[in-house]
PDB file of C-alpha atoms in Angstrom:
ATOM      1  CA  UNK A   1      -0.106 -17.323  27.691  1.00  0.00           C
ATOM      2  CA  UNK A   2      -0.552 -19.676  24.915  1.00  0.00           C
ATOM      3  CA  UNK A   3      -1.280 -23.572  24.969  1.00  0.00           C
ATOM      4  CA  UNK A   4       1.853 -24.684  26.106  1.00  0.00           C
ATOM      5  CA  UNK A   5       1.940 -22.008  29.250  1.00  0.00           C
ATOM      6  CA  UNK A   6       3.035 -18.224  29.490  1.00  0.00           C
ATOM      7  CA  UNK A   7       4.945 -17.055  27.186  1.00  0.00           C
ATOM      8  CA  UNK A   8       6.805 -13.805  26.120  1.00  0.00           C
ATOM      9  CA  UNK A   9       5.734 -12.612  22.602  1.00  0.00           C
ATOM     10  CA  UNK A  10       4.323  -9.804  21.887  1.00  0.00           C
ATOM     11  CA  UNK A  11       2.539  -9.081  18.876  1.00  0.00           C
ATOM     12  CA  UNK A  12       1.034  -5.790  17.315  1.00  0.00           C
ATOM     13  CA  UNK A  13      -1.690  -5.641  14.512  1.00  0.00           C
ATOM     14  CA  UNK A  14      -2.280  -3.247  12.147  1.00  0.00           C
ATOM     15  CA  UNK A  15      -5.406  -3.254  11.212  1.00  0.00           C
ATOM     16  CA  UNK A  16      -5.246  -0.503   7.815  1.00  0.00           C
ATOM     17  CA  UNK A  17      -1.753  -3.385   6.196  1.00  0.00           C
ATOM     18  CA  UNK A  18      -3.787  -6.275   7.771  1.00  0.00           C
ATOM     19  CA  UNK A  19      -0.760  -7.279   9.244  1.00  0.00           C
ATOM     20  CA  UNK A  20       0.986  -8.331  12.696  1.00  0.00           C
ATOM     21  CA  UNK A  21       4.237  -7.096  13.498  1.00  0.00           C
ATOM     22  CA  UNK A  22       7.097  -8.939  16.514  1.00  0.00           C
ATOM     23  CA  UNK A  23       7.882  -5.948  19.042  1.00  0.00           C
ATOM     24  CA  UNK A  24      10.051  -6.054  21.862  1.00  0.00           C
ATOM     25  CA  UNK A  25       9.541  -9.520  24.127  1.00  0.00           C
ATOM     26  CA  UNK A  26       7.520  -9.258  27.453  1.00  0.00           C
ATOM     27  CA  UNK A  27      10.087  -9.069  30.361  1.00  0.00           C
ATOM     28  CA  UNK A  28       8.356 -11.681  31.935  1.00  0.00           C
ATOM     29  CA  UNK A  29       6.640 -15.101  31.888  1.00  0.00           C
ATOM     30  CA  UNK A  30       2.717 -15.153  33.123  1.00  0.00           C
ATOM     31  CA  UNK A  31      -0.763 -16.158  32.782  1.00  0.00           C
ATOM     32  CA  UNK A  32      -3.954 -14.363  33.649  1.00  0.00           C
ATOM     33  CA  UNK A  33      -1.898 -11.115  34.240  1.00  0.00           C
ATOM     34  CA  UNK A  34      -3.566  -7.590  33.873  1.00  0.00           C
ATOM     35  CA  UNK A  35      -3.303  -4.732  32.063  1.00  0.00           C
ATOM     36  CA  UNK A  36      -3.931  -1.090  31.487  1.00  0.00           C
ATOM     37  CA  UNK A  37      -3.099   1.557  29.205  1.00  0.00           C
ATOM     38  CA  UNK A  38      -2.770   5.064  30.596  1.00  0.00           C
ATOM     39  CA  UNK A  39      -1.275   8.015  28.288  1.00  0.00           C
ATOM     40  CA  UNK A  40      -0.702   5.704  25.408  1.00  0.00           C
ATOM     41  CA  UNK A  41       1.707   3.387  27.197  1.00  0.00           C
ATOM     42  CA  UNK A  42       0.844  -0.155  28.368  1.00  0.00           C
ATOM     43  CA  UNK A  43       1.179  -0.883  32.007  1.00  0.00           C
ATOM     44  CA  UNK A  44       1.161  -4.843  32.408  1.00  0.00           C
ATOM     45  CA  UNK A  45       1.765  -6.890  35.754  1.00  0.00           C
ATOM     46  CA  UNK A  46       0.702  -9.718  37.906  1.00  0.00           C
ATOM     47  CA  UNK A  47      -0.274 -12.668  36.796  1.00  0.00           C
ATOM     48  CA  UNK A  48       1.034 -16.068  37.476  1.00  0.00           C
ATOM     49  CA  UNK A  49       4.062 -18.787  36.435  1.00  0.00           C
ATOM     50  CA  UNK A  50       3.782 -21.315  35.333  1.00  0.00           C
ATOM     51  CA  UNK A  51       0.711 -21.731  33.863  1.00  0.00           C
ATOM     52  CA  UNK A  52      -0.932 -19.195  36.750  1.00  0.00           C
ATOM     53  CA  UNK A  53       0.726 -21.320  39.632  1.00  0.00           C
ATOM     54  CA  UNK A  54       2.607 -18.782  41.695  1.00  0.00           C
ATOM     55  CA  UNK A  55       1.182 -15.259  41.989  1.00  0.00           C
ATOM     56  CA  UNK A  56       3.693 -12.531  40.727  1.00  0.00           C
ATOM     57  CA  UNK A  57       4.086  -9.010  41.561  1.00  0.00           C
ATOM     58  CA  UNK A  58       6.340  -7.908  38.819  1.00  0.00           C
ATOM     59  CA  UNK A  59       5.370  -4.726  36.838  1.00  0.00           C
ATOM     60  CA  UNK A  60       6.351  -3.258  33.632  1.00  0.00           C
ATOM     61  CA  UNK A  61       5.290  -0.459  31.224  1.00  0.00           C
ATOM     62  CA  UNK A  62       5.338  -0.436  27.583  1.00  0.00           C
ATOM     63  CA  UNK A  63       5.998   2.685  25.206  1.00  0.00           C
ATOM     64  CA  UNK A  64       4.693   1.449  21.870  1.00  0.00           C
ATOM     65  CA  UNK A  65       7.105   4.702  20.111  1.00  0.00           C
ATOM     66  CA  UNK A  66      10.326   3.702  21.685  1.00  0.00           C
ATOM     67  CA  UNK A  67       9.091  -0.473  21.252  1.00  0.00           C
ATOM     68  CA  UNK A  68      11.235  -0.609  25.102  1.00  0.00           C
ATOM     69  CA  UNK A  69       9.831  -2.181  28.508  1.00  0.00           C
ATOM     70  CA  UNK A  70      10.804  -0.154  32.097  1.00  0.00           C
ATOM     71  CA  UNK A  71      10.467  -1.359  35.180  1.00  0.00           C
ATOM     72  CA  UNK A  72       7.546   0.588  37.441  1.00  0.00           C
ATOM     73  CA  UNK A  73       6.799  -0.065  40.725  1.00  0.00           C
ATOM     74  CA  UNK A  74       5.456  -3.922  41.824  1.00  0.00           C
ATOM     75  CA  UNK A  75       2.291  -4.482  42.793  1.00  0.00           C
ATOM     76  CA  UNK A  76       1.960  -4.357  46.974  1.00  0.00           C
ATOM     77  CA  UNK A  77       1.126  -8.503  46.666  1.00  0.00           C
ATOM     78  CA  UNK A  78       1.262 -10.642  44.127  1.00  0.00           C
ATOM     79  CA  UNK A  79      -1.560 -11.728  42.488  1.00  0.00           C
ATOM     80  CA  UNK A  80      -3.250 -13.718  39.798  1.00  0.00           C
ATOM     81  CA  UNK A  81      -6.909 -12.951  37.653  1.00  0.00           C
ATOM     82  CA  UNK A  82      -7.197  -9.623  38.655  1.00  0.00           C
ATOM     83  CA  UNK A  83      -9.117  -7.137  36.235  1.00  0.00           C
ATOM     84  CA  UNK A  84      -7.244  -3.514  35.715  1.00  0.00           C
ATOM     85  CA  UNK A  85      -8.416  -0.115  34.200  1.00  0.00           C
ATOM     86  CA  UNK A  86      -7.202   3.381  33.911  1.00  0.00           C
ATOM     87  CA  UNK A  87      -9.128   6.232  35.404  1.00  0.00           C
ATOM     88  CA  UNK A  88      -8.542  10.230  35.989  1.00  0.00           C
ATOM     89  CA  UNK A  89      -4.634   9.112  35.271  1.00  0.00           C
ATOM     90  CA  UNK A  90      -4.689   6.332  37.885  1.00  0.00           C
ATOM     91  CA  UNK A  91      -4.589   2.883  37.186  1.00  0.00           C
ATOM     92  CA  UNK A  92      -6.671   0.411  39.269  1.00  0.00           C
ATOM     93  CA  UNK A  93      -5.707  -3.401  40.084  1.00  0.00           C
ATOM     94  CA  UNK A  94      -8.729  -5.239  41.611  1.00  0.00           C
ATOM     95  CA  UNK A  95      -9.667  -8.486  42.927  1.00  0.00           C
ATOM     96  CA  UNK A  96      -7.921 -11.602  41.920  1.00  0.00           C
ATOM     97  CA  UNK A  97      -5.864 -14.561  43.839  1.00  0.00           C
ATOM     98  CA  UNK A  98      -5.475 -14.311  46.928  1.00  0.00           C
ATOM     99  CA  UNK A  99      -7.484 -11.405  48.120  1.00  0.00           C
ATOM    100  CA  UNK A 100     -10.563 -11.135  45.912  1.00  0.00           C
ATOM    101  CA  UNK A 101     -11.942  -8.136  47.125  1.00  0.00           C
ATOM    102  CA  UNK A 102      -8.409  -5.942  46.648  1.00  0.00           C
ATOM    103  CA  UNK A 103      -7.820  -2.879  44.803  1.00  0.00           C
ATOM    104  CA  UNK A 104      -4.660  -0.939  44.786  1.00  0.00           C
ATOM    105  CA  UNK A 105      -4.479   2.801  42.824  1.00  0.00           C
ATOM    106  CA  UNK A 106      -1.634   2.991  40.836  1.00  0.00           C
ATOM    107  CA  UNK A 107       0.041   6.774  40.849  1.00  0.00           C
ATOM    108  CA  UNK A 108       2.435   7.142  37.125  1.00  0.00           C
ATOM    109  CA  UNK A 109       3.630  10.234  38.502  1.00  0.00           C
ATOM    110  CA  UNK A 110       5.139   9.114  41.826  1.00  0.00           C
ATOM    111  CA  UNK A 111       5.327   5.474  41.063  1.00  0.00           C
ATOM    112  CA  UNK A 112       3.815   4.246  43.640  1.00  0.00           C
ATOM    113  CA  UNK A 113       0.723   1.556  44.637  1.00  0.00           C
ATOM    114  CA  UNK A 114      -2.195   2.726  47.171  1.00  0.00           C
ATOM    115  CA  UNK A 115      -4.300   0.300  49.189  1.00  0.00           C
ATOM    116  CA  UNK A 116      -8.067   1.560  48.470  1.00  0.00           C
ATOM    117  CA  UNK A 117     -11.859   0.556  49.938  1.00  0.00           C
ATOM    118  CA  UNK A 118     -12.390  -2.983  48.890  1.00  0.00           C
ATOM    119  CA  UNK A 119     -14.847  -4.482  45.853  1.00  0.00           C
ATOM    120  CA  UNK A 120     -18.312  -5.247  47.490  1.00  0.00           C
ATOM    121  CA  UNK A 121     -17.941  -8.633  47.020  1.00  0.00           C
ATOM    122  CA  UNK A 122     -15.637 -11.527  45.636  1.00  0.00           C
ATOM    123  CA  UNK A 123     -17.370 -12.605  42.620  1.00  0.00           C
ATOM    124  CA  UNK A 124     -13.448 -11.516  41.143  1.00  0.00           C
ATOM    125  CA  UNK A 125     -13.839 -14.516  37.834  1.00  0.00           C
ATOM    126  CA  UNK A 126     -14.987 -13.247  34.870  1.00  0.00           C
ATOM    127  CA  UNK A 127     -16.396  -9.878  35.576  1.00  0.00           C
ATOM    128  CA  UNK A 128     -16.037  -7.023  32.992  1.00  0.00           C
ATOM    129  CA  UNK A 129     -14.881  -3.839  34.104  1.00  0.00           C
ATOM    130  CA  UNK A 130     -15.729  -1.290  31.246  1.00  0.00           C
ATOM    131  CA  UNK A 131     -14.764   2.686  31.918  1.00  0.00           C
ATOM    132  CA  UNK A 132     -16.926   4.585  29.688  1.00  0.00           C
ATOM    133  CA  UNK A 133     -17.259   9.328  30.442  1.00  0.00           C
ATOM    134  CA  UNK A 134     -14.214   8.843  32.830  1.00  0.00           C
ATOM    135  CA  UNK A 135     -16.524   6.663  35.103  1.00  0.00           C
ATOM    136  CA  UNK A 136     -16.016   3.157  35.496  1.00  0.00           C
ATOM    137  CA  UNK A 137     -18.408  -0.288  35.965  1.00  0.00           C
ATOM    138  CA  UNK A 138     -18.176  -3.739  37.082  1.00  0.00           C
ATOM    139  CA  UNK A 139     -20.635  -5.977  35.336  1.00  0.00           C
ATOM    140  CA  UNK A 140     -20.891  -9.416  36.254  1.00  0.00           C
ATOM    141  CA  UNK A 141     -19.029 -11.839  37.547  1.00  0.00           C
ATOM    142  CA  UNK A 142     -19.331 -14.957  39.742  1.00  0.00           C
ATOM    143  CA  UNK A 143     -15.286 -16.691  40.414  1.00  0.00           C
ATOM    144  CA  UNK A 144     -15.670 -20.351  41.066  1.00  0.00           C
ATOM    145  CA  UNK A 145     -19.575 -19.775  42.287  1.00  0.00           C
ATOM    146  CA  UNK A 146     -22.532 -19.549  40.266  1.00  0.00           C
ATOM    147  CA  UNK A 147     -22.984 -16.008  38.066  1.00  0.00           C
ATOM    148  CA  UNK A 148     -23.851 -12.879  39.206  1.00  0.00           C
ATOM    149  CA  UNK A 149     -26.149 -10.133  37.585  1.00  0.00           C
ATOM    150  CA  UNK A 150     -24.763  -7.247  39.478  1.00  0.00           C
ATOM    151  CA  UNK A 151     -23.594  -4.049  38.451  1.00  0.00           C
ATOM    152  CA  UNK A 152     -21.552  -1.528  40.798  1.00  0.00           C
ATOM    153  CA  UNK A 153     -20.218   1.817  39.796  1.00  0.00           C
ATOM    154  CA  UNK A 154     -16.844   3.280  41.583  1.00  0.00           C
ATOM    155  CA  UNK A 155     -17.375   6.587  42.731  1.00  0.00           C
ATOM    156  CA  UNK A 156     -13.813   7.974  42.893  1.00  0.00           C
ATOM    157  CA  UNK A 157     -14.218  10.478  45.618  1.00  0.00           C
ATOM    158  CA  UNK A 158     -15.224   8.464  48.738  1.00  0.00           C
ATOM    159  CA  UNK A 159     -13.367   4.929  46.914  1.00  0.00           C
ATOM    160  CA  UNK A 160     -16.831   2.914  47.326  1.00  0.00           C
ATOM    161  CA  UNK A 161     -18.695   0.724  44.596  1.00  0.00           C
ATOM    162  CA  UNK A 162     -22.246   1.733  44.046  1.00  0.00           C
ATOM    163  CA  UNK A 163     -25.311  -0.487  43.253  1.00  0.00           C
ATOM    164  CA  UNK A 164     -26.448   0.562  39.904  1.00  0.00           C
ATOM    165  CA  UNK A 165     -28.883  -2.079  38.487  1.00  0.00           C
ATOM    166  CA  UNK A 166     -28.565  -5.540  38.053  1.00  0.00           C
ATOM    167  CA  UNK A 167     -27.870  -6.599  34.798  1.00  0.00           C
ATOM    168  CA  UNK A 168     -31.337  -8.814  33.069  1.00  0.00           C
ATOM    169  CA  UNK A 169     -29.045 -12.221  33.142  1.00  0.00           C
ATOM    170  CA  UNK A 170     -26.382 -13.316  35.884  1.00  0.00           C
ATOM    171  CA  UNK A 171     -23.248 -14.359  33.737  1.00  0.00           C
ATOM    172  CA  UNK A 172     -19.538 -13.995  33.563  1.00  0.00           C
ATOM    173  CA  UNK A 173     -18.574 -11.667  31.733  1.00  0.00           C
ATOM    174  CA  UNK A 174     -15.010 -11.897  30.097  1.00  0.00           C
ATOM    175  CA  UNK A 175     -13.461  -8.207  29.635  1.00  0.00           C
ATOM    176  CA  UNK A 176     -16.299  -6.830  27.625  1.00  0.00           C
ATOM    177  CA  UNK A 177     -17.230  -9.908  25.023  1.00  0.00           C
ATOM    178  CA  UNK A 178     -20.882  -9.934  26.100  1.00  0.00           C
ATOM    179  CA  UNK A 179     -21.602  -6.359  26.951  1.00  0.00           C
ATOM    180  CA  UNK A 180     -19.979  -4.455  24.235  1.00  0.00           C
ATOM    181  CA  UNK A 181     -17.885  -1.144  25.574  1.00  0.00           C
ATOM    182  CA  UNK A 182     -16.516   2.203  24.759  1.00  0.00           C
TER     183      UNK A 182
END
């Protein structure tokens, strides 16, 4: 979204002309959606409109090569400030409003959303969620409450989040600004 609420543009930089290039408009209006890319192609949904007020389910995939939107399945509920990564060809929606300790598997290949084990916690706001040797980490976090310093890891096989470590400051984290990633 910018200033004056969501908005559709959709921008591309290339960093080698230094310049930024129009590409085909978002198909929809939102704040604090989320996004993944899986196999080169951009899978954005959720978020909220206006300006974050009503959760939205709607969700949409991006080819960069063919600069064209499609349709993919909508998220099971719809949902605002919810963190998303891509993992062994899934893509992962967790937390955000209303249920805070949700995460849904996203299957390309059948098109579908799967209800998984639940975050350990709701500290949803401002955690980073960094996937580095096809594992992936939640640092962080904290929502409306004060910041946290943990650290879980999601083990894919029985769907849990493992205590790693506890990170040497409790903060929130916004999508990798403070901890660096790979």
């Amino acid at each position: 979204g910018g200033p004056a609420g969501a908005t559709q543009l959709h921008l591309r930089y290339k960093p080698v002309t230094n310049i930024w290039d129009t590409l085909a408009p978002v198909p929809y209006k939102a704040q604090q959606p989320a996004g993944a890319v899986l196999d080169g192609k951009i899978h954005y949904f959720g978020g909220g409109y206006p300006n974050s007020g009503t959760p939205l389910s709607s969700h949409y995939v991006f080819d960069p090569a063919a600069n064209k939107w499609t349709a993919a399945a909508s998220l099971p509920i719809a949902r605002v400030i919810m963190e998303a990564a891509a993992i062994n060809g899934k893509i992962y929606a967790m937390s955000g409003q209303p249920d805070k300790t949700r995460v849904d598997e996203y299957n390309p290949v059948t098109d579908t959303w799967t209800l998984k084990n639940p975050l350990p916690d709701n500290n949803f706001w401002y955690s980073a969620i960094v996937v580095c040797n096809n594992e992936m980490y939640r640092f962080g976090g904290g929502g409306y409450t004060s910041p946290v310093n943990y650290v879980h890891k999601y083990n894919s096989t029985n769907e849990s989040w493992l205590s790693t470590t506890t990170l040497p400051k409790a903060l929130h984290a916004p999508a990798g600004t403070e901890l660096g990633g790979n």
